[in-house]
XYZ file of C-alpha atoms in Angstrom:
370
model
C 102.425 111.021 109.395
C 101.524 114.547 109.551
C 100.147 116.964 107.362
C 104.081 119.161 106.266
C 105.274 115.468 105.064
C 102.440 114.093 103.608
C 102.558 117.410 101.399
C 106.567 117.149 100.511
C 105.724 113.356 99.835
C 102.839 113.898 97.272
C 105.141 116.875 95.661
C 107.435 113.811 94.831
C 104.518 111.876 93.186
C 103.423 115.115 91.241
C 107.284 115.418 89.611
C 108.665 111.963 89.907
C 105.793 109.470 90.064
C 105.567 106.638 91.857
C 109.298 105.802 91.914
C 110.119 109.429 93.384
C 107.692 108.582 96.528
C 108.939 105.041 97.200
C 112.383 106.996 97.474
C 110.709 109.867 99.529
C 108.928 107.485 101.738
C 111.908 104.961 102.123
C 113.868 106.298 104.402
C 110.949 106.422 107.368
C 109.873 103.225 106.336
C 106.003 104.081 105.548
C 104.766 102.328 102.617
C 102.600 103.594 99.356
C 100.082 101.694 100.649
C 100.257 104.138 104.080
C 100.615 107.207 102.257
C 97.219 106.139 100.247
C 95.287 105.477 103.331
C 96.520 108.672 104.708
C 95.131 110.288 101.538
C 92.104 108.705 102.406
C 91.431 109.400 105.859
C 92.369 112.745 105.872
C 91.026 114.386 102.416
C 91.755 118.077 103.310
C 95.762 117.378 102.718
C 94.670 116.583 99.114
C 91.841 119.167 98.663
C 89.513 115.487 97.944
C 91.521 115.753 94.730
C 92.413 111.527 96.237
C 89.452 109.386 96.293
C 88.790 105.248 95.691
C 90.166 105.453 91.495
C 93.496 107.016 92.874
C 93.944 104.406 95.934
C 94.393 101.385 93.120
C 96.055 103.092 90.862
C 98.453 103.776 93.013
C 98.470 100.189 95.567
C 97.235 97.877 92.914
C 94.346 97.390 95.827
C 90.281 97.910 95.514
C 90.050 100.433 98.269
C 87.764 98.448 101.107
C 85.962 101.116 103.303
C 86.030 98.161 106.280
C 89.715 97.749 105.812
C 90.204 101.399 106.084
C 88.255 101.872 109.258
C 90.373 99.034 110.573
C 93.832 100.485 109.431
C 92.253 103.893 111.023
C 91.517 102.460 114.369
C 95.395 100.557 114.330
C 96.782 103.782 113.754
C 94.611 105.831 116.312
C 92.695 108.250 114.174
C 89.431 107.892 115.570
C 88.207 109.458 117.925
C 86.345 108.036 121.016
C 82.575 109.480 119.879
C 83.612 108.136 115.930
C 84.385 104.786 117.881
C 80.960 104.541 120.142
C 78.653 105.760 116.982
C 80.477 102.654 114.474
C 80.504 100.104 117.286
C 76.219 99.680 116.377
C 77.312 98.845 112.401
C 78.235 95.546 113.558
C 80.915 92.759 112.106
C 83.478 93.551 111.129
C 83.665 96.261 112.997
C 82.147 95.999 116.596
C 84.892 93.149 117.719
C 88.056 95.418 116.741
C 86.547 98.423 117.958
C 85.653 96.480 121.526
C 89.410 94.942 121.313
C 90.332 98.296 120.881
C 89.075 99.919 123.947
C 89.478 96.768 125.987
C 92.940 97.301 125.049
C 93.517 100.843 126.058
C 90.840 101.435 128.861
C 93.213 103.421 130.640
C 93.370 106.361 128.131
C 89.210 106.285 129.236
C 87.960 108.594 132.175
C 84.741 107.476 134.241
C 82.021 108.877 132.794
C 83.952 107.388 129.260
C 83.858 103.616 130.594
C 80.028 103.993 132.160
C 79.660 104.681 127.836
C 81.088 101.777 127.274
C 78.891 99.369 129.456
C 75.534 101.378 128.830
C 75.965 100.418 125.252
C 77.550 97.241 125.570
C 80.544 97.469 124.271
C 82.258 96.371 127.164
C 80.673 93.313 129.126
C 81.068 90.378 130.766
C 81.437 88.337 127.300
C 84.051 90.217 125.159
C 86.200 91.035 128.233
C 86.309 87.107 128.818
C 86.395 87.019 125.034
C 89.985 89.168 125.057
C 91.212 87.497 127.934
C 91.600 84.892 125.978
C 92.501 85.484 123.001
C 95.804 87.111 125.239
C 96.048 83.990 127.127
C 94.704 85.237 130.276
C 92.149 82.242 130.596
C 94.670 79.526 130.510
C 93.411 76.250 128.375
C 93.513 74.212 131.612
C 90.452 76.213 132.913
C 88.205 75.628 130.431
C 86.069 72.960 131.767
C 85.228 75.328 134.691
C 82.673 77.162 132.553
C 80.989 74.491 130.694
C 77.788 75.545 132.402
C 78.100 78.739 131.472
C 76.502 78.548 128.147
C 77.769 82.149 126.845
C 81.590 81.761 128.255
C 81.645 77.589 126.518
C 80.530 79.048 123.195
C 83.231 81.576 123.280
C 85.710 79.042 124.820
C 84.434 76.635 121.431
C 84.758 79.016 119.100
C 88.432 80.346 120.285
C 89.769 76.600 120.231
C 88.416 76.129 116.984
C 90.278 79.622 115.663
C 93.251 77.774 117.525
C 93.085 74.640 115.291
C 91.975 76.086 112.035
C 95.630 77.823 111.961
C 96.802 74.811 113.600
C 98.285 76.377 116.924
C 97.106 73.790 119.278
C 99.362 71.302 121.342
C 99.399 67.543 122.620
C 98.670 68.759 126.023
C 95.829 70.837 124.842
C 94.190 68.187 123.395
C 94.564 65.467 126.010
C 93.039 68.115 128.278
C 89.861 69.088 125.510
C 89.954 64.798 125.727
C 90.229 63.999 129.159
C 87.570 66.934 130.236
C 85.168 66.066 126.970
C 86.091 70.063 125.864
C 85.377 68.881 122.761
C 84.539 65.911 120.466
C 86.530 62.990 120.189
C 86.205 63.282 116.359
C 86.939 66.387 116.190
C 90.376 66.123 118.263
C 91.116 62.686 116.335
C 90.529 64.650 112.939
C 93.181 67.264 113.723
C 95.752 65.033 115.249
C 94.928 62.786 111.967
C 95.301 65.778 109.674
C 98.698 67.311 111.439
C 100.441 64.306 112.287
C 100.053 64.702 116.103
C 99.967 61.567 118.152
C 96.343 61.228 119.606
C 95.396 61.544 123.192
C 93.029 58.961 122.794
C 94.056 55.799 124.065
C 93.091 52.809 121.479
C 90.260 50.637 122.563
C 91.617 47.305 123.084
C 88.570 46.107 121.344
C 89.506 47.600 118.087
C 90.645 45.352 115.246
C 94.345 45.721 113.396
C 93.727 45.112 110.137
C 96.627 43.118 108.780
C 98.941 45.587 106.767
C 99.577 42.829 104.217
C 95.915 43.096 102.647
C 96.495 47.121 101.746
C 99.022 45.812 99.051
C 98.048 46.138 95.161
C 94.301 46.325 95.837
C 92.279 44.792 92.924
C 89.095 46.490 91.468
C 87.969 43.660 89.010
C 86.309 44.351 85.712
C 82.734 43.665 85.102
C 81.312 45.051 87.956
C 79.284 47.425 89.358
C 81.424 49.383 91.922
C 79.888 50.458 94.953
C 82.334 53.123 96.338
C 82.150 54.270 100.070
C 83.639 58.056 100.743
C 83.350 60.160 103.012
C 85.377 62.161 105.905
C 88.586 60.443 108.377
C 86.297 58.261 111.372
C 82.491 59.202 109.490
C 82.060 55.498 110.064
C 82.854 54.100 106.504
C 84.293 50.176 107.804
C 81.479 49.778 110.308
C 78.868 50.633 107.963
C 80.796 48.115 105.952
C 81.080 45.420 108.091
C 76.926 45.892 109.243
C 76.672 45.746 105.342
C 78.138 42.539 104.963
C 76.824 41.026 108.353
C 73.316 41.706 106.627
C 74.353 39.675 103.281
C 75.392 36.923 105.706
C 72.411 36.778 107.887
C 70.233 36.793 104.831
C 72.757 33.864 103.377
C 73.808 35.943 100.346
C 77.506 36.888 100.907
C 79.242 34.932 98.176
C 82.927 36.475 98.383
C 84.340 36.339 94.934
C 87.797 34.560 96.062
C 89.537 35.437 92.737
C 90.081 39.096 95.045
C 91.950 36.865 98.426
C 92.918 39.832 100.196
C 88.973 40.852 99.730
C 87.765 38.435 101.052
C 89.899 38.167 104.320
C 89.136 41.817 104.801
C 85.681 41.077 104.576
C 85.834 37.854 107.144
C 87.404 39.968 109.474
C 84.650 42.742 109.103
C 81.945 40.091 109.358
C 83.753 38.673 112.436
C 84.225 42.106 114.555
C 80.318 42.623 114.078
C 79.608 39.509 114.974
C 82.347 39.944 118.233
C 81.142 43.646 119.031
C 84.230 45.166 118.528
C 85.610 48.106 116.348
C 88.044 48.187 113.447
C 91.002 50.756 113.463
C 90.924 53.607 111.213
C 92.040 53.071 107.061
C 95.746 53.946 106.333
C 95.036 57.637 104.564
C 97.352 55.933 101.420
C 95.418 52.576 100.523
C 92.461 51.338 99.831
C 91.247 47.785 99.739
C 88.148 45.881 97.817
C 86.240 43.500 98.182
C 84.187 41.498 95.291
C 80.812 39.851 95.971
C 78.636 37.728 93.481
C 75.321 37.987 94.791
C 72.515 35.848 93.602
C 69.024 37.894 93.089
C 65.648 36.359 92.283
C 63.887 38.562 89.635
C 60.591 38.885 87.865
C 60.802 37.850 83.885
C 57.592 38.728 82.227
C 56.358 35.320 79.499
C 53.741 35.511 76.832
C 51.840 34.195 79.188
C 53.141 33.533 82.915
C 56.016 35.188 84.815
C 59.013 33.497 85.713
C 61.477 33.720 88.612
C 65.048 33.022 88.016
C 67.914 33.611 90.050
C 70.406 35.661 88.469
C 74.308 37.259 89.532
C 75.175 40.579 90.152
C 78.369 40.994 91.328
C 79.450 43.888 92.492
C 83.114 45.523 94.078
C 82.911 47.224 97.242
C 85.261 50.135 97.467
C 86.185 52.301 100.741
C 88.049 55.062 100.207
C 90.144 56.434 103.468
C 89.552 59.778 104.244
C 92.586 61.202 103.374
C 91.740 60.002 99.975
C 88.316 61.461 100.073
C 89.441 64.689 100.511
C 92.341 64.784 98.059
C 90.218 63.340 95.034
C 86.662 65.402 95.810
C 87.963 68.672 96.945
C 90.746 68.170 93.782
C 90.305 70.995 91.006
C 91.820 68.296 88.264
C 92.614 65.099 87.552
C 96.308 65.610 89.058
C 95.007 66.762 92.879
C 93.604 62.704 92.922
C 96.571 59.863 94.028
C 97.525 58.112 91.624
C 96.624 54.757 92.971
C 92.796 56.004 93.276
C 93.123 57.786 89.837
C 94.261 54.519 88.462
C 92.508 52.009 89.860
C 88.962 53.895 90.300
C 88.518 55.944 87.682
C 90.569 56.482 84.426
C 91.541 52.481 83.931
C 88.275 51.493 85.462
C 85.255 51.612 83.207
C 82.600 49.784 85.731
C 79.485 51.618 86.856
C 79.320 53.474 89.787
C 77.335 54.371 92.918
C 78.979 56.610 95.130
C 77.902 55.849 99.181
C 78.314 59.127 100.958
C 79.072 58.253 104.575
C 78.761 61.960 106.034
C 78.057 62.677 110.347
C 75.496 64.915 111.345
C 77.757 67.073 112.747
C 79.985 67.436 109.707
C 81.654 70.603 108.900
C 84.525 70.114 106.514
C 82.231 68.856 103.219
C 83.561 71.043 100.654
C 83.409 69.330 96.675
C 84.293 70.508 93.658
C 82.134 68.763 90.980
């Protein structure tokens, strides 16, 4: 925009308002929000009569100082000197600013570029860094600088960017899988989360649990319910399954056979232990439980002895899928948990509760609203 227009366009503001520039403006498709920053960057056109208090009144925006440098350096109103002197503020303005020059190093002279490198602005790292982030470094090349610590965490970060905003492909994935780019969790989470078929071929020495025992779980009443929750493949059935292996080594795994589909769910558990073998992941839309009575020798204190007496405890044992994890414990209200948790855990349910968080070492998507 320059100076003649910007001065015809805030004439319209002073006799029409804001209706009279959005007509004004129209026509060379910049926006209000333009002709602010221009007010901003360039305070002589106004006589500083424009500062932050204008900028929302007239955008509806707080005026961010960061955003402005950024909108500044877009539109090329910096100057190479302003650049090189901002660079040393840091985040979030030293990766644009090296983006930027990466980007147009052939506006830059010599003695310009030797800048650049003295101060570090350009190096090794963020050229590789913008090479890929334009697809230079193709994905298939990745494993060729897994010993070069700098260059992988780069190459880590970017594929994580890539799978936050959910840009990344079958092919991409078998290749992360079949050159160990990164976790198997981590690529089984996404393909679990985005409905992509995994590049992970099943273990034949995992379990299929049989689909008839997900239907119309039953939480019995009277109980102490021991609910297990945590994250898609944090481990939840095996930890259940060692659980119950335990009771039965110890001879104290009483199944409660009024809950039938329990207790086949928990035979089968017992049995992969005892085989070595793994179960397949939970169904993200069930649940199953299973009820135990234990028996538990306690301490009664007499008058004048103390007795031991073997008494019952029984107790549900509840696994929640991951899926369902994250819908009821990141959910705001009542309505962000399924209905057949809501129902069957919590609002019908009036048992205790102890809560089993089953959460990796390496966990990084934990976020609960309590």
């Amino acid at each position: 925009m320059e100076e003649q227009f910007f001065k015809q366009a805030t004439d319209r503001l002073s006799s029409g308002g804001i209706y009279e520039l959005r007509n004004f403006l129209n026509p060379s498709q910049i926006t209000i929000l333009e002709y602010a920053n221009y007010a901003m960057a360039f305070p002589f056109w106004t006589e500083n009569r424009f500062n932050a208090t204008h900028f929302k009144q007239l955008t509806n925006q707080e005026f961010s100082s960061s955003n402005h440098f950024i909108w500044k350096l877009e539109k090329g109103l910096l100057s190479f000197d302003e650049l090189v002197s901002k660079w040393s503020d840091g985040e979030p303005y030293s990766s644009h600013i090296s983006s930027f020059f990466l980007n147009n190093i052939q506006r830059y002279n010599e003695s310009q570029k030797k800048i650049l490198t003295e101060k570090g602005i350009f190096n090794e790292n963020t050229i590789f860094k913008n090479d890929l982030e334009k697809g230079i470094i193709p994905f298939n090349t990745f494993h060729q600088y897994q010993s070069n610590a700098p260059k992988n965490s780069l190459i880590q970060e970017f594929i994580r960017k890539q799978m936050v905003h959910k840009l990344t492909q079958f092919e991409e994935l078998k290749y992360y899988y079949d050159y160990k780019v990164i976790s198997d969790r981590e690529i089984e989470l996404y393909c679990t989360e985005n409905g992509i078929q995994s590049p992970i071929p099943k273990q034949q020495t995992e379990i299929e649990i049989p689909s008839s025992l997900w239907t119309n779980p039953i939480v019995m009443e009277n109980r102490t319910d021991l609910v297990l929750i945590g994250n898609s493949l944090a481990g939840k059935t095996m930890i259940l399954a060692s659980f119950l292996k335990c009771c039965e080594s110890k001879g104290n795994l009483n199944f409660n056979t009024s809950n039938s589909n329990g207790t086949l769910y928990g035979n089968i558990l017992t049995n992969a232990i005892s085989k070595g073998r793994l179960i397949t992941v939970t169904p993200p839309e069930n649940f199953l439980t299973i009820a135990l009575d234990f028996r538990i020798n306690v301490s009664i204190q007499l008058l004048l002895r103390t007795r031991q007496m073997m008494v019952n405890a029984p107790v549900n044992l509840i696994e929640l899928p991951g899926e369902a994890f994250k819908n009821s414990f990141s959910a705001l209200n009542e309505d962000g948990i399924p209905v057949n948790i809501r129902e069957a855990v919590y609002n019908n349910n009036k048992n205790p509760k102890v809560y089993i968080f089953t959460i990796p070492v390496d966990e990084q998507d934990f976020n609960c609203h309590f």
